[in-house]
Tab-separated table of C-alpha atoms in Angstrom:
chain	number	residue	atom	x	y	z
A	1	MET	CA	-1.692	-46.615	64.304
A	2	ARG	CA	-3.624	-43.442	64.998
A	3	LEU	CA	-0.602	-42.061	66.842
A	4	ARG	CA	1.657	-42.798	63.882
A	5	ALA	CA	-0.789	-41.180	61.473
A	6	TRP	CA	-1.021	-38.142	63.688
A	7	THR	CA	2.789	-37.938	63.838
A	8	VAL	CA	3.065	-38.058	60.042
A	9	LEU	CA	0.382	-35.389	59.703
A	10	SER	CA	2.179	-33.207	62.220
A	11	VAL	CA	5.426	-33.481	60.259
A	12	VAL	CA	3.634	-32.537	57.030
A	13	VAL	CA	2.022	-29.508	58.661
A	14	LEU	CA	5.353	-28.481	60.175
A	15	CYS	CA	7.102	-28.740	56.804
A	16	MET	CA	4.371	-26.663	55.201
A	17	ALA	CA	4.760	-24.058	57.913
A	18	LEU	CA	8.514	-23.970	57.422
A	19	GLY	CA	7.977	-23.639	53.687
A	20	VAL	CA	5.684	-20.661	54.188
A	21	SER	CA	8.216	-19.142	56.572
A	22	ALA	CA	11.059	-19.637	54.093
A	23	SER	CA	8.939	-18.180	51.310
A	24	ALA	CA	8.152	-15.161	53.443
A	25	GLN	CA	11.880	-14.555	53.831
A	26	GLN	CA	12.432	-14.316	50.087
A	27	VAL	CA	13.960	-10.977	49.103
A	28	HIS	CA	13.617	-9.346	45.687
A	29	ILE	CA	16.007	-6.642	44.520
A	30	THR	CA	16.005	-4.651	41.297
A	31	VAL	CA	19.261	-3.908	39.497
A	32	TRP	CA	19.592	-1.479	36.598
A	33	ASN	CA	22.469	-1.962	34.164
A	34	SER	CA	23.715	-0.181	31.053
A	35	LEU	CA	25.933	-2.963	29.728
A	36	SER	CA	26.569	-3.792	26.096
A	37	THR	CA	25.406	-7.128	24.714
A	38	VAL	CA	28.542	-9.112	25.598
A	39	GLY	CA	28.784	-7.663	29.089
A	40	ARG	CA	25.068	-8.089	29.694
A	41	LEU	CA	25.134	-11.787	28.773
A	42	LEU	CA	27.945	-12.489	31.230
A	43	PHE	CA	26.293	-10.313	33.873
A	44	HIS	CA	23.121	-12.398	33.659
A	45	GLU	CA	25.200	-15.560	33.913
A	46	ILE	CA	26.767	-14.236	37.115
A	47	ILE	CA	23.297	-13.354	38.427
A	48	GLU	CA	22.210	-16.968	37.936
A	49	GLU	CA	25.252	-18.147	39.882
A	50	PHE	CA	24.436	-15.703	42.665
A	51	GLU	CA	20.850	-16.919	42.923
A	52	GLN	CA	22.079	-20.497	43.192
A	53	GLU	CA	24.349	-19.541	46.079
A	54	TYR	CA	21.731	-17.256	47.663
A	55	PRO	CA	18.404	-18.959	46.823
A	56	HIS	CA	16.451	-16.602	49.078
A	57	ILE	CA	17.436	-13.571	46.957
A	58	LYS	CA	15.825	-12.918	43.580
A	59	VAL	CA	17.579	-10.401	41.327
A	60	ASP	CA	15.547	-8.580	38.693
A	61	SER	CA	18.029	-7.174	36.175
A	62	VAL	CA	16.726	-4.368	33.970
A	63	TYR	CA	18.619	-2.895	31.025
A	64	GLN	CA	18.355	0.898	31.092
A	65	SER	CA	20.048	1.840	27.830
A	66	GLY	CA	23.013	4.235	28.105
A	67	TYR	CA	24.540	5.833	31.196
A	68	TYR	CA	22.908	9.202	30.704
A	69	GLU	CA	19.466	7.792	29.933
A	70	ALA	CA	19.676	5.844	33.207
A	71	MET	CA	20.119	9.087	35.127
A	72	GLU	CA	16.949	10.535	33.617
A	73	LYS	CA	15.004	7.383	34.467
A	74	ILE	CA	16.229	7.464	38.062
A	75	LEU	CA	14.808	10.942	38.511
A	76	VAL	CA	11.466	9.742	37.133
A	77	SER	CA	11.575	6.676	39.411
A	78	TYR	CA	12.360	8.850	42.402
A	79	ALA	CA	9.344	11.025	41.680
A	80	GLY	CA	7.210	7.880	41.526
A	81	ASN	CA	8.838	6.361	44.630
A	82	VAL	CA	9.928	3.235	42.719
A	83	LEU	CA	13.710	3.470	42.844
A	84	PRO	CA	15.799	0.394	41.999
A	85	ASN	CA	18.015	-1.041	44.729
A	86	LEU	CA	21.181	-0.962	42.655
A	87	VAL	CA	22.023	1.098	39.604
A	88	MET	CA	24.965	1.314	37.227
A	89	MET	CA	26.065	4.935	36.900
A	90	GLU	CA	28.774	6.536	34.795
A	91	GLN	CA	31.008	8.268	37.275
A	92	SER	CA	30.759	11.755	35.773
A	93	VAL	CA	27.022	11.760	36.536
A	94	ALA	CA	27.125	9.526	39.620
A	95	TYR	CA	27.981	12.478	41.825
A	96	ALA	CA	24.583	13.998	41.055
A	97	LEU	CA	22.970	11.061	42.877
A	98	ILE	CA	25.282	11.513	45.844
A	99	ASP	CA	24.716	15.259	45.913
A	100	ALA	CA	20.948	14.712	45.838
A	101	GLY	CA	21.115	12.300	48.781
A	102	LEU	CA	19.809	9.353	46.751
A	103	ALA	CA	22.884	7.139	47.108
A	104	LYS	CA	23.631	5.060	50.191
A	105	SER	CA	27.156	4.909	51.578
A	106	LEU	CA	28.767	1.480	51.300
A	107	THR	CA	31.418	2.250	53.905
A	108	PRO	CA	29.399	0.863	56.865
A	109	PHE	CA	28.802	-2.378	54.942
A	110	MET	CA	32.492	-2.688	54.099
A	111	GLU	CA	33.664	-1.960	57.621
A	112	ALA	CA	31.326	-4.630	59.012
A	113	ASP	CA	32.198	-7.264	56.401
A	114	PRO	CA	35.506	-9.168	56.686
A	115	GLU	CA	35.064	-10.644	53.200
A	116	ILE	CA	35.968	-7.435	51.402
A	117	ASP	CA	38.947	-5.131	51.859
A	118	ILE	CA	38.547	-1.545	50.736
A	119	ASP	CA	42.322	-1.284	50.271
A	120	ASP	CA	42.151	-3.993	47.601
A	121	PHE	CA	40.657	-1.445	45.204
A	122	PHE	CA	43.015	0.683	43.129
A	123	PRO	CA	43.049	4.087	44.896
A	124	ALA	CA	42.253	6.093	41.749
A	125	MET	CA	39.296	3.856	40.924
A	126	ARG	CA	38.056	3.900	44.495
A	127	ALA	CA	38.176	7.691	44.344
A	128	THR	CA	35.689	7.741	41.459
A	129	MET	CA	32.957	6.640	43.863
A	130	THR	CA	34.207	8.272	47.066
A	131	VAL	CA	33.194	11.569	48.643
A	132	GLY	CA	34.874	12.471	51.898
A	133	ASP	CA	35.163	9.297	53.964
A	134	ASP	CA	32.266	7.540	52.257
A	135	MET	CA	32.412	5.176	49.300
A	136	TYR	CA	29.074	5.251	47.466
A	137	GLY	CA	29.667	2.632	44.816
A	138	ILE	CA	32.005	-0.056	43.562
A	139	PRO	CA	33.752	0.607	40.235
A	140	TYR	CA	32.698	-2.195	37.909
A	141	ASN	CA	33.150	-1.503	34.198
A	142	VAL	CA	36.112	0.871	34.422
A	143	SER	CA	38.304	2.118	31.584
A	144	THR	CA	41.098	4.449	30.579
A	145	PRO	CA	41.895	5.685	27.060
A	146	LEU	CA	44.702	4.022	25.114
A	147	LEU	CA	46.491	4.864	21.893
A	148	TYR	CA	45.654	2.263	19.250
A	149	TYR	CA	47.989	2.073	16.264
A	150	ASN	CA	48.352	0.183	12.996
A	151	LYS	CA	51.723	-1.563	12.966
A	152	ASN	CA	51.411	-2.276	9.235
A	153	LEU	CA	51.337	1.442	8.438
A	154	PHE	CA	54.240	2.109	10.787
A	155	ARG	CA	56.359	-0.494	8.989
A	156	GLU	CA	55.340	0.779	5.553
A	157	SER	CA	56.291	4.312	6.639
A	158	GLY	CA	59.693	3.191	7.910
A	159	LEU	CA	58.806	3.983	11.520
A	160	PRO	CA	59.897	2.052	14.613
A	161	LEU	CA	57.081	0.324	16.481
A	162	GLU	CA	57.031	2.739	19.384
A	163	ILE	CA	55.120	5.878	20.366
A	164	PRO	CA	57.311	8.391	22.219
A	165	ASP	CA	55.854	11.036	24.526
A	166	GLY	CA	55.456	14.670	23.489
A	167	LYS	CA	53.210	16.623	21.137
A	168	GLU	CA	56.056	17.194	18.710
A	169	ASN	CA	56.630	13.446	18.411
A	170	LEU	CA	52.924	12.813	17.875
A	171	LEU	CA	52.949	15.353	15.044
A	172	ALA	CA	56.087	13.836	13.514
A	173	LEU	CA	54.550	10.365	13.514
A	174	ALA	CA	51.263	11.620	12.082
A	175	ARG	CA	53.075	13.407	9.249
A	176	ARG	CA	54.987	10.274	8.305
A	177	LEU	CA	51.838	8.168	8.374
A	178	THR	CA	49.577	10.515	6.385
A	179	ARG	CA	49.158	9.888	2.673
A	180	TYR	CA	47.446	12.057	0.083
A	181	SER	CA	45.672	11.198	-3.145
A	182	PRO	CA	46.700	12.917	-6.417
A	183	ASP	CA	44.039	15.600	-5.938
A	184	GLY	CA	45.438	16.496	-2.512
A	185	ALA	CA	42.724	14.838	-0.423
A	186	ILE	CA	43.810	12.814	2.581
A	187	ASP	CA	43.753	9.129	1.738
A	188	THR	CA	45.381	7.782	4.927
A	189	TYR	CA	45.195	9.703	8.192
A	190	GLY	CA	48.013	9.792	10.687
A	191	PHE	CA	45.790	10.569	13.670
A	192	TRP	CA	42.116	10.938	14.583
A	193	LEU	CA	40.172	13.363	16.764
A	194	THR	CA	36.564	13.292	17.918
A	195	ARG	CA	34.108	15.721	19.455
A	196	TRP	CA	35.142	16.447	23.003
A	197	ARG	CA	33.808	14.464	25.897
A	198	TRP	CA	35.986	12.512	28.339
A	199	LEU	CA	39.080	12.844	26.131
A	200	PHE	CA	38.900	16.598	26.707
A	201	GLU	CA	39.975	15.827	30.275
A	202	ALA	CA	42.908	13.800	28.928
A	203	TRP	CA	44.132	16.688	26.793
A	204	VAL	CA	43.650	19.247	29.575
A	205	GLY	CA	45.397	16.998	32.088
A	206	ARG	CA	48.333	16.337	29.775
A	207	SER	CA	48.797	20.084	29.374
A	208	GLY	CA	49.645	20.163	33.086
A	209	THR	CA	46.310	21.728	34.048
A	210	ARG	CA	43.185	20.384	35.735
A	211	ILE	CA	39.515	20.889	34.935
A	212	HIS	CA	38.953	22.800	38.183
A	213	ASN	CA	40.886	23.869	41.252
A	214	PRO	CA	41.093	21.524	44.277
A	215	GLU	CA	38.440	23.508	46.165
A	216	ARG	CA	35.963	23.161	43.281
A	217	THR	CA	35.349	26.897	43.264
A	218	GLU	CA	36.758	27.691	39.816
A	219	PHE	CA	37.102	25.986	36.443
A	220	THR	CA	40.638	26.183	35.112
A	221	PHE	CA	40.475	24.651	31.630
A	222	ASN	CA	41.073	28.023	29.959
A	223	THR	CA	44.698	28.516	31.006
A	224	PRO	CA	47.341	29.439	28.407
A	225	GLU	CA	48.660	25.869	28.647
A	226	VAL	CA	45.274	24.397	27.786
A	227	ILE	CA	44.714	26.854	24.940
A	228	GLU	CA	48.121	25.997	23.477
A	229	THR	CA	47.349	22.273	23.669
A	230	LEU	CA	43.937	22.733	22.042
A	231	ARG	CA	45.501	24.821	19.267
A	232	PHE	CA	47.875	21.943	18.657
A	233	ALA	CA	44.915	19.562	18.295
A	234	GLN	CA	43.222	21.984	15.887
A	235	SER	CA	46.410	22.323	13.853
A	236	LEU	CA	46.581	18.567	13.307
A	237	VAL	CA	43.305	18.781	11.372
A	238	HIS	CA	43.715	22.073	9.525
A	239	GLU	CA	47.262	23.440	9.461
A	240	TYR	CA	49.182	20.183	9.104
A	241	ARG	CA	46.318	18.136	7.600
A	242	VAL	CA	47.405	14.910	9.250
A	243	ALA	CA	44.309	14.145	11.343
A	244	GLY	CA	40.738	13.226	10.615
A	245	TYR	CA	37.777	14.300	12.698
A	246	GLY	CA	34.503	12.567	13.532
A	247	SER	CA	31.540	13.233	15.764
A	248	GLY	CA	31.316	9.928	17.619
A	249	ALA	CA	33.815	8.348	19.986
A	250	ALA	CA	34.120	5.371	17.622
A	251	SER	CA	34.176	7.444	14.421
A	252	GLY	CA	37.797	6.497	13.754
A	253	HIS	CA	37.048	2.782	13.659
A	254	THR	CA	36.015	2.675	10.010
A	255	PRO	CA	39.200	4.213	8.557
A	256	PHE	CA	41.303	2.307	11.097
A	257	LEU	CA	39.845	-1.061	10.092
A	258	GLN	CA	40.183	-0.096	6.420
A	259	GLY	CA	43.912	0.388	6.941
A	260	ARG	CA	43.567	4.140	6.378
A	261	LEU	CA	44.371	5.408	9.885
A	262	GLY	CA	47.634	5.162	11.776
A	263	MET	CA	46.711	6.170	15.342
A	264	MET	CA	43.617	6.887	17.406
A	265	GLU	CA	42.777	7.449	21.065
A	266	TYR	CA	40.025	5.159	22.287
A	267	THR	CA	38.828	3.440	25.430
A	268	THR	CA	40.296	0.159	26.629
A	269	ALA	CA	36.685	-1.021	26.838
A	270	GLY	CA	36.830	-1.461	23.066
A	271	LEU	CA	40.036	-3.496	23.081
A	272	ILE	CA	38.599	-7.008	22.864
A	273	SER	CA	36.182	-6.063	20.092
A	274	LEU	CA	38.832	-4.183	18.107
A	275	ILE	CA	41.311	-7.052	18.434
A	276	THR	CA	38.788	-9.331	16.742
A	277	GLN	CA	37.835	-6.798	14.074
A	278	ALA	CA	41.456	-5.900	13.337
A	279	GLU	CA	42.348	-9.566	12.822
A	280	GLU	CA	39.363	-10.017	10.516
A	281	ASN	CA	40.537	-7.051	8.422
A	282	GLY	CA	44.214	-7.984	8.344
A	283	ILE	CA	45.276	-5.088	10.596
A	284	ASP	CA	48.276	-5.709	12.853
A	285	MET	CA	47.055	-3.598	15.768
A	286	ASP	CA	48.775	-2.734	19.010
A	287	VAL	CA	48.102	-0.396	21.932
A	288	VAL	CA	50.252	1.750	24.202
A	289	PRO	CA	49.511	4.026	27.156
A	290	LEU	CA	48.276	7.473	26.191
A	291	PRO	CA	51.416	9.489	25.310
A	292	ALA	CA	52.319	12.180	27.836
A	293	PHE	CA	52.575	15.839	26.809
A	294	GLU	CA	53.658	18.133	29.636
A	295	GLU	CA	52.752	15.270	31.956
A	296	ALA	CA	51.137	11.845	31.845
A	297	TYR	CA	47.421	11.926	32.625
A	298	VAL	CA	44.412	9.751	31.835
A	299	PRO	CA	40.811	10.130	33.021
A	300	ILE	CA	39.015	7.100	34.398
A	301	GLY	CA	35.936	6.323	32.373
A	302	GLY	CA	33.187	3.800	32.737
A	303	ALA	CA	30.803	3.200	35.573
A	304	GLY	CA	30.179	1.619	38.925
A	305	PHE	CA	27.265	0.100	40.770
A	306	MET	CA	25.645	2.312	43.389
A	307	MET	CA	23.208	1.262	46.095
A	308	LEU	CA	20.331	3.696	46.351
A	309	ASP	CA	18.883	4.723	49.689
A	310	THR	CA	15.666	2.781	49.317
A	311	GLY	CA	14.041	-0.479	50.374
A	312	THR	CA	13.921	-2.425	53.617
A	313	GLU	CA	16.915	-3.372	55.709
A	314	ALA	CA	16.647	-6.912	54.317
A	315	GLU	CA	16.675	-5.565	50.749
A	316	GLN	CA	19.688	-3.397	51.467
A	317	GLN	CA	21.586	-6.334	52.955
A	318	ALA	CA	20.628	-8.493	49.975
A	319	THR	CA	21.802	-5.729	47.644
A	320	TRP	CA	25.128	-5.626	49.461
A	321	GLU	CA	25.533	-9.410	49.159
A	322	PHE	CA	24.874	-9.170	45.418
A	323	LEU	CA	27.226	-6.227	44.993
A	324	LYS	CA	29.915	-8.107	46.858
A	325	PHE	CA	29.344	-11.253	44.769
A	326	ILE	CA	29.654	-9.628	41.349
A	327	ASN	CA	32.848	-7.933	42.526
A	328	ARG	CA	34.582	-11.045	43.775
A	329	PRO	CA	38.078	-11.100	42.239
A	330	GLU	CA	37.202	-14.052	40.005
A	331	ASN	CA	34.014	-12.416	38.735
A	332	GLN	CA	35.762	-9.109	38.067
A	333	ALA	CA	38.427	-10.992	36.104
A	334	ARG	CA	35.800	-12.838	34.065
A	335	PHE	CA	34.076	-9.578	33.180
A	336	ALA	CA	37.357	-7.893	32.198
A	337	VAL	CA	38.385	-10.812	29.981
A	338	ALA	CA	35.036	-10.833	28.195
A	339	THR	CA	34.670	-7.092	27.646
A	340	GLY	CA	38.028	-5.300	27.805
A	341	TYR	CA	36.996	-3.216	30.813
A	342	MET	CA	39.411	-2.992	33.715
A	343	VAL	CA	39.159	-4.699	37.075
A	344	SER	CA	39.039	-2.359	40.055
A	345	ARG	CA	40.465	-4.834	42.580
A	346	ARG	CA	44.162	-5.657	42.614
A	347	SER	CA	43.427	-9.236	43.658
A	348	ALA	CA	41.491	-9.811	40.422
A	349	LEU	CA	44.796	-9.539	38.548
A	350	GLU	CA	46.113	-12.454	40.612
A	351	THR	CA	43.389	-14.887	39.552
A	352	ASP	CA	44.163	-17.769	37.214
A	353	THR	CA	41.471	-16.451	34.888
A	354	TRP	CA	43.355	-13.200	34.363
A	355	ARG	CA	46.855	-14.655	34.354
A	356	ASN	CA	45.975	-17.258	31.743
A	357	PHE	CA	44.269	-14.627	29.614
A	358	ILE	CA	47.217	-12.242	29.418
A	359	ILE	CA	49.536	-15.051	28.353
A	360	ASP	CA	47.583	-15.162	25.096
A	361	GLU	CA	46.585	-11.478	25.046
A	362	PRO	CA	49.323	-9.274	26.583
A	363	ARG	CA	47.722	-6.135	25.122
A	364	ALA	CA	45.115	-6.376	27.875
A	365	GLN	CA	47.798	-5.412	30.416
A	366	VAL	CA	48.631	-2.067	28.815
A	367	THR	CA	45.818	-0.090	30.433
A	368	TYR	CA	47.180	-1.016	33.884
A	369	MET	CA	50.544	0.519	32.971
A	370	GLN	CA	48.949	3.958	33.366
A	371	VAL	CA	46.822	3.321	36.452
A	372	ASN	CA	49.212	5.423	38.556
A	373	VAL	CA	48.475	8.488	36.395
A	374	ALA	CA	44.726	7.818	36.219
A	375	HIS	CA	42.355	10.368	37.738
A	376	PRO	CA	38.646	10.456	38.589
A	377	ARG	CA	36.425	12.635	36.458
A	378	PRO	CA	35.045	15.894	37.941
A	379	GLN	CA	32.751	15.258	40.904
A	380	LEU	CA	30.159	17.889	40.161
A	381	PRO	CA	26.406	17.350	39.752
A	382	PHE	CA	26.302	19.485	36.604
A	383	TRP	CA	29.519	18.345	34.893
A	384	ASP	CA	27.576	16.509	32.206
A	385	GLU	CA	25.972	19.803	31.187
A	386	ILE	CA	29.398	21.421	30.862
A	387	GLN	CA	30.873	18.588	28.847
A	388	GLN	CA	27.876	18.651	26.512
A	389	ARG	CA	28.674	22.280	25.744
A	390	LEU	CA	32.300	21.340	25.131
A	391	ARG	CA	31.139	18.612	22.762
A	392	ASP	CA	28.541	20.649	20.886
A	393	GLU	CA	30.086	24.126	20.852
A	394	LEU	CA	33.850	23.910	21.259
A	395	SER	CA	34.417	20.873	19.031
A	396	ASP	CA	32.646	22.305	15.994
A	397	VAL	CA	34.443	25.641	16.166
A	398	MET	CA	37.806	23.900	16.473
A	399	TYR	CA	37.464	21.137	13.918
A	400	ARG	CA	34.531	21.789	11.598
A	401	ASP	CA	34.943	25.549	11.245
A	402	ASN	CA	38.672	25.985	12.010
A	403	GLY	CA	37.628	29.082	13.912
A	404	ASN	CA	38.855	31.045	16.901
A	405	PHE	CA	37.722	28.768	19.705
A	406	VAL	CA	39.059	30.842	22.624
A	407	PRO	CA	35.905	33.007	23.071
A	408	VAL	CA	33.781	29.839	23.100
A	409	LEU	CA	36.059	28.239	25.674
A	410	GLU	CA	35.981	31.360	27.840
A	411	GLU	CA	32.180	31.495	27.698
A	412	ILE	CA	31.871	27.865	28.786
A	413	VAL	CA	34.253	28.538	31.681
A	414	ARG	CA	32.298	31.666	32.641
A	415	TYR	CA	29.037	29.736	32.640
A	416	GLY	CA	30.626	26.874	34.552
A	417	ASN	CA	31.973	29.212	37.218
A	418	MET	CA	28.503	30.686	37.639
A	419	LYS	CA	27.125	27.176	38.180
A	420	LEU	CA	29.938	26.443	40.623
A	421	ALA	CA	29.130	29.549	42.649
A	422	GLU	CA	25.438	28.637	42.811
A	423	TRP	CA	26.232	25.060	43.809
A	424	ASN	CA	28.709	26.030	46.515
A	425	ALA	CA	26.271	28.590	47.910
A	426	SER	CA	23.573	25.924	48.211
A	427	ARG	CA	25.711	23.386	50.073
């Protein structure tokens, strides 16, 4: 009897010891995200599924507001030595983390892990997070700009339901779609423009030019081709009076949903939301790839998740497992269906989740029709500063003031080239 009691006690003690050991192996990782409400809800659902599959890993998800605010908070966290393990970064500012040595290359993890194939990622999207031979993040909520148009207005204007390439065709469509009130004010706009940010890259690229040369030693967005294309954009607002202008990226939504706007360029990330809103407002909306000018070109927007060079080896491995989990083809497809963002893995388009979705919503496929002409945004640690000047200085001169914007453009290029020289000298 004593022997049996001792045996039972021994088993209890052993189980307690194993429990302590298992508890000691628990790993906590911190993940920062900048997702909108819909995306954040699904993201947290996927986190719960991950923790069920990996019970020894606890994921603390922290919302860090917008992309650019997250960058500021990372710098503060770095100064306080409390960096998160994983952070969502918009790709135009992600390079600053890489350049500062804060990001950890994922290439060694990928090469050692048979569960993930780097070639499964669309090359252009992979390039948004790649420097040299190292991939520093996985594109997650990726987008390209599309042309949204109101089919009702096209029909009422006697126009075919198609958007041909070329600036002259864009102008012709906008003229047919624009309507004026008796006092001469624009009542219905043919097209819409916003203050420059990522769409500036789309207009520069479609002019046949690039933001900078391949060596990243000189900015080139002041060529005659770019200036001519920007003058065309300005003329839509002032000379031809067929385009409206707003400060925010979504500033065209109000007139569009009121049935007072024919066409607008906007991110595919807004597709699902705009489909719902258009239906609620009786707008027969469709989307097409961004029309080519001298060439077809779209910038890749959105963000990816980057592992920061912090934490223990166990935390880094846990971070990799989580990163791999949220980017499983099925989970990428679920996120794309819910939000309108693109998947970055080809295999995600082969899932039943995606295939069933596009049967009912074929407009979701349109953004992938231009993936072969999609390009990463400039990989420069100070590009955000340059694009802020384009937004604040160039846009107002062009659209608000109808002024001579060339001196402003030249000054921004001059300043940018000075920054480029300083950066290259420090490398």
